[in-house]
Short mmCIF file of C-alpha atoms in Angstrom, two decimals:
data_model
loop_
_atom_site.label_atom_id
_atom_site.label_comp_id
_atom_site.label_asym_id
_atom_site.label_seq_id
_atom_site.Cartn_x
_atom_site.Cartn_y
_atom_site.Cartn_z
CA UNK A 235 168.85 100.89 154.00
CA UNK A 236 167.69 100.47 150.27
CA UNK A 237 165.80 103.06 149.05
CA UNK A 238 164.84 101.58 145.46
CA UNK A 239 164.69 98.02 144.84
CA UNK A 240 164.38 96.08 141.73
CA UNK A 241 163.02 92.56 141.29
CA UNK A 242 164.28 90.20 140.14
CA UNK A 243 167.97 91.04 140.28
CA UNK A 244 168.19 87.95 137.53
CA UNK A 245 166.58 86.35 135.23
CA UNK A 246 167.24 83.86 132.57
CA UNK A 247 164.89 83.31 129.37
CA UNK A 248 164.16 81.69 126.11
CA UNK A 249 164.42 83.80 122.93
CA UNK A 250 160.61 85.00 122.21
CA UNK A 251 159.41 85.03 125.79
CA UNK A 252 158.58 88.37 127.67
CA UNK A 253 159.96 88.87 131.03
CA UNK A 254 158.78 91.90 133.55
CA UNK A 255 160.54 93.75 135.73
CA UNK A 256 159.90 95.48 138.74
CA UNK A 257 161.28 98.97 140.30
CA UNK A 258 159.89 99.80 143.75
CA UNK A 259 160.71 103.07 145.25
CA UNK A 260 160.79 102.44 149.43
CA UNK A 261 160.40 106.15 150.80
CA UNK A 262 159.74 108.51 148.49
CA UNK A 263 156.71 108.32 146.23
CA UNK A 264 157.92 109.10 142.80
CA UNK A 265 155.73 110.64 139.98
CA UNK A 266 158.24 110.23 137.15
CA UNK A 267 161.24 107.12 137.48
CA UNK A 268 163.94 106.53 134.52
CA UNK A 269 164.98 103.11 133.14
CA UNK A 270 168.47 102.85 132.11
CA UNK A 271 170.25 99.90 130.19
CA UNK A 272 174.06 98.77 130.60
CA UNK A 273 175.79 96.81 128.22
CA UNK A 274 179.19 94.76 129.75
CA UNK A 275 181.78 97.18 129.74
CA UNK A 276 179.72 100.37 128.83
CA UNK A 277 178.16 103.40 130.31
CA UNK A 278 174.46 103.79 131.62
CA UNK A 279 172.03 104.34 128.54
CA UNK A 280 169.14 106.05 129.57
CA UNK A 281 166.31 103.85 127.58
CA UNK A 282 162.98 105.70 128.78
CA UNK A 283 161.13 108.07 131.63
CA UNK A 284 158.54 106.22 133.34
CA UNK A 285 155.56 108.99 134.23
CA UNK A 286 152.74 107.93 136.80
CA UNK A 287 149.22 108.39 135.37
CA UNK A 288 151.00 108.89 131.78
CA UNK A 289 152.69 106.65 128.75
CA UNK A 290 156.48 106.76 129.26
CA UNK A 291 159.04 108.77 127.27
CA UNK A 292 161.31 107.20 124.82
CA UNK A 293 164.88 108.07 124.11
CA UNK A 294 165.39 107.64 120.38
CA UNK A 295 166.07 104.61 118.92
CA UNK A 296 164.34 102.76 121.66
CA UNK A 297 161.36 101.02 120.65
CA UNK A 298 158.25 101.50 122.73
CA UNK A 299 155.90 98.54 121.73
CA UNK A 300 159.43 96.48 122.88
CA UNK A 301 160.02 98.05 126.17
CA UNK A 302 156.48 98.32 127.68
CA UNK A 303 157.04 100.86 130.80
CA UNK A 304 153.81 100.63 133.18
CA UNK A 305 154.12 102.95 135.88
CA UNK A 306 151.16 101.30 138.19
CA UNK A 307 151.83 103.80 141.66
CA UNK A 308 153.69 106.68 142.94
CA UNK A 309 156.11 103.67 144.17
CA UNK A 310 155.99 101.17 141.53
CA UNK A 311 157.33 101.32 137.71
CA UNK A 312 157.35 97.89 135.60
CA UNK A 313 159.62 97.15 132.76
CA UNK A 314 158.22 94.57 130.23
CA UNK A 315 160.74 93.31 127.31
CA UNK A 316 158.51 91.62 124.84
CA UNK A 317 159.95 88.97 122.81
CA UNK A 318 163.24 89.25 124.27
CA UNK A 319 166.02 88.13 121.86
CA UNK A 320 169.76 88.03 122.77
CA UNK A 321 170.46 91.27 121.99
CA UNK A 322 168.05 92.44 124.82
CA UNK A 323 170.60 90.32 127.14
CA UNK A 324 171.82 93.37 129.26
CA UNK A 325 171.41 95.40 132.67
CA UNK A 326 168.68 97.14 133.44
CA UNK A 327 168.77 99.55 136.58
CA UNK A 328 166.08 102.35 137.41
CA UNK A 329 166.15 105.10 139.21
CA UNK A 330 164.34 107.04 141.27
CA UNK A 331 164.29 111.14 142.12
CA UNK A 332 162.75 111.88 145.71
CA UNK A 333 162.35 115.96 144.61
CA UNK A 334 162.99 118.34 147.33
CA UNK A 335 164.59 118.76 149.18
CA UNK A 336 166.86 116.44 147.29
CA UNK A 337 167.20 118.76 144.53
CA UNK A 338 168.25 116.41 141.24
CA UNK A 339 169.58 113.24 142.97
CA UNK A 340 168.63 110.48 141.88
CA UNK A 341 168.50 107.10 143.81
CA UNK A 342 169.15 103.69 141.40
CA UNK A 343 167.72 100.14 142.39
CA UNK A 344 170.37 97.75 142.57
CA UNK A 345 169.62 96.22 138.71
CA UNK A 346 168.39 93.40 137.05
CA UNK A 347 170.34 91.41 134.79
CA UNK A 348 168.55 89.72 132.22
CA UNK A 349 170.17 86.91 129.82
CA UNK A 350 168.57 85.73 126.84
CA UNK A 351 169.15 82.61 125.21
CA UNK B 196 172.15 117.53 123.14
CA UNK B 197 174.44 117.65 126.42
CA UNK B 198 176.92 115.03 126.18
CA UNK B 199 179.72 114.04 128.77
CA UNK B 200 183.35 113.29 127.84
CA UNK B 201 185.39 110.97 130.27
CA UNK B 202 189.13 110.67 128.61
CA UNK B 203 190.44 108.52 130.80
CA UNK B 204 189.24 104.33 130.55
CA UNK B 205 191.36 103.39 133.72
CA UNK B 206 193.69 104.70 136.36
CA UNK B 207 195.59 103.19 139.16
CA UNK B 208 196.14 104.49 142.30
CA UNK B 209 198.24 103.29 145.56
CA UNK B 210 197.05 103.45 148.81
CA UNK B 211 197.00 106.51 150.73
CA UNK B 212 197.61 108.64 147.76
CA UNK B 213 196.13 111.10 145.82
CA UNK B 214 194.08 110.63 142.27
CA UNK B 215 192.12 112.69 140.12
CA UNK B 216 189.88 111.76 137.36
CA UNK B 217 188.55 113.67 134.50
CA UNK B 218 184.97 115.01 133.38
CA UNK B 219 184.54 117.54 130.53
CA UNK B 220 180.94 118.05 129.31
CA UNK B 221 179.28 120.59 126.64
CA UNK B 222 176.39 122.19 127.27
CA UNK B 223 174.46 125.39 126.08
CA UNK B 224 172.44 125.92 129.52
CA UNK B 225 173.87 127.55 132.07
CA UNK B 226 171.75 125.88 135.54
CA UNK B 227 172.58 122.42 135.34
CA UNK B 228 173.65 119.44 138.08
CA UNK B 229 176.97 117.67 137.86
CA UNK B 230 177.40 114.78 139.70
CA UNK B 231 179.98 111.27 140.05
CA UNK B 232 178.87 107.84 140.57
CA UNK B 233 180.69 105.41 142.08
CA UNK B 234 180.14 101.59 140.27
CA UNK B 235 181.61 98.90 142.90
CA UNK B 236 181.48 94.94 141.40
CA UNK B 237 178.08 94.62 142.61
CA UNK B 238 177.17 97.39 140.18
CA UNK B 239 174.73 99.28 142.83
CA UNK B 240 175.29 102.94 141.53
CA UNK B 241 176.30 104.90 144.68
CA UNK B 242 176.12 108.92 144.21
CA UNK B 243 179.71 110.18 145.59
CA UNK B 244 179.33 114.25 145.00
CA UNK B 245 177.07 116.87 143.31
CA UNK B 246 177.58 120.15 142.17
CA UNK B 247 175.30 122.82 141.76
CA UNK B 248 176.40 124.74 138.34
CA UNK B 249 175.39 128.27 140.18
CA UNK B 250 177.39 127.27 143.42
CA UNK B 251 181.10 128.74 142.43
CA UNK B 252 182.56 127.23 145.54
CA UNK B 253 183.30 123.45 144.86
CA UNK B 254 181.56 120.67 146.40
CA UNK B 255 183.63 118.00 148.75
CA UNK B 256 182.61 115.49 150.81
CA UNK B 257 185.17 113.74 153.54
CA UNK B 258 187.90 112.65 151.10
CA UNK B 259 186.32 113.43 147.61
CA UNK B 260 186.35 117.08 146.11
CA UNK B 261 185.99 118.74 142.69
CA UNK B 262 187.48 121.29 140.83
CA UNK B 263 184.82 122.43 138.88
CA UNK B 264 185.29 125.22 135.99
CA UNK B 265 182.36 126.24 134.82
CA UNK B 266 183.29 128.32 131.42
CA UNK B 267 185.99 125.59 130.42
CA UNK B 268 182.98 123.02 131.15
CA UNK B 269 185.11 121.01 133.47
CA UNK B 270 184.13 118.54 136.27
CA UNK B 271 187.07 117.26 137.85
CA UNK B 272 187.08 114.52 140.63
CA UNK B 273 190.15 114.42 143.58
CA UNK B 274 189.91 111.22 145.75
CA UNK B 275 192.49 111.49 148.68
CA UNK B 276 193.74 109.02 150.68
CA UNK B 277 192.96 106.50 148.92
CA UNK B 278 191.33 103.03 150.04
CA UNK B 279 190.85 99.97 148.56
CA UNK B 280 187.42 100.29 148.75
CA UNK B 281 187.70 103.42 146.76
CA UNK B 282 188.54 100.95 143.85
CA UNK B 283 185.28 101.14 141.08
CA UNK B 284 183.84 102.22 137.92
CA UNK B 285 183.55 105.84 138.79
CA UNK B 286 180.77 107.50 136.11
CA UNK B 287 180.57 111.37 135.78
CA UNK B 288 176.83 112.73 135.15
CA UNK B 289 175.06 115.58 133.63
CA UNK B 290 171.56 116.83 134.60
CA UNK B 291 169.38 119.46 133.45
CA UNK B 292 168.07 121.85 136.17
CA UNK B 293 164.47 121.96 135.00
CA UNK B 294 162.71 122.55 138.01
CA UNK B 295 161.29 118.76 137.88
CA UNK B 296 163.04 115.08 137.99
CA UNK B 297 165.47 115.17 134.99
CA UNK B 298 167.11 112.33 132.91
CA UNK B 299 171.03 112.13 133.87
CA UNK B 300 173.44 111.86 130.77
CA UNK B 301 176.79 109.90 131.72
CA UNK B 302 180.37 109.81 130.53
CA UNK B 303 181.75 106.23 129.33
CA UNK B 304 183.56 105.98 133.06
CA UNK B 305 186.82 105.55 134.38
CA UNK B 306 187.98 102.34 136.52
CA UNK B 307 189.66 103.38 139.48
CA UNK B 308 192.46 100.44 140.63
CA UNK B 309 193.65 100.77 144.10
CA UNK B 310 197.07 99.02 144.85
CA UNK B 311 198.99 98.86 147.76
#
């Protein structure tokens, strides 16, 4: 069964609206979670580390006040894109490490893809 | 920074047979993860192997193995038997063994076709 979901899997918005995401991790309660970003065609771009009880951590070139990460519980990280634009129009996955004994796998939700128009 | 080299955009292989796809990576730590993702069309990243870089002996599971060299910084992948359901974007990833949860750094991934 799933062990990280994401909601929604897709979502359509206007240019200038802000749209939330959701990462859920099922069985393992997770004190840090990363956010990565695909573009069509392209590798997984890690975009930020969600911490629980912290602010995230920013890769560079990512902008923070654009990507608001809220990581709420140890089995709950949110994903804000403020004033999307079409640019922003991309897939977003998270993903989740259990720890040990799992060593450094990491379990990924199934994705969100988000159009902007 | 570690990055992850993937040389090869696409391969085909036919059923039943044999295919092996690249990973190089550079690195200046020497306890580090390797791993390869499988990408099917619904773009749900499935883990298909890990390596530990202290482990010598190389990892398989069922039909997928590696070769993995650690002072030429290779990562190799060896599918056999093929199946059509082997067919994916397969993405080879780098993590840092810090003791906690680590960011993974990809390669650009190879597609895998699967004929018959």
């Amino acid at each position: 069964g799933a062990v990280v979901s994401q909601h929604p899997s897709r979502v359509i918005c206007k240019s200038g609206t802000s749209v939330k995401i959701e990462c859920r991790s099922l069985d393992f309660q997770a004190t840090t979670m990363f956010w990565y970003r695909q573009f069509p065609k392209q590798s997984l771009m890690l975009m930020a580390t969600s911490n629980e009880g912290s602010k995230a951590t920013y890769e560079q070139g990512v902008e923070k006040d654009k990507f608001l990460i809220n990581h709420a519980s140890l089995t709950l990280s949110t994903l804000t894109v403020t004033s999307a634009h079409p640019e922003d129009s991309s897939f977003y996955i998270c993903s989740v490490p259990p720890g040990t004994p799992f060593g450094e796998t990491q379990y990924f939700g199934p994705g969100t893809r988000l159009l902007v128009l | 920074a570690q990055t992850v080299t993937q040389s090869q955009p696409e391969m085909s292989v036919q059923e039943a047979e044999t295919v092996t796809l690249s990973c190089t990576y550079d690195t200046s730590e020497s306890d580090y993860y390797l791993f390869w993702y499988k990408q099917p069309p619904s773009r749900q990243m499935i883990l298909v192997i890990r390596q530990e870089a202290y482990k010598q002996q190389n990892a398989t599971e069922n039909r997928f193995s590696v070769n993995f060299q650690k002072a030429a910084k290779s990562f190799s992948l060896k599918i056999s038997d093929s199946q059509l359901g082997d067919a994916a974007m397969y993405f080879c990833a780098y993590s840092l063994n810090t003791g906690t949860a680590s960011k993974l750094t990809f390669g650009t991934g190879t597609r895998l076709q699967v004929t018959l």
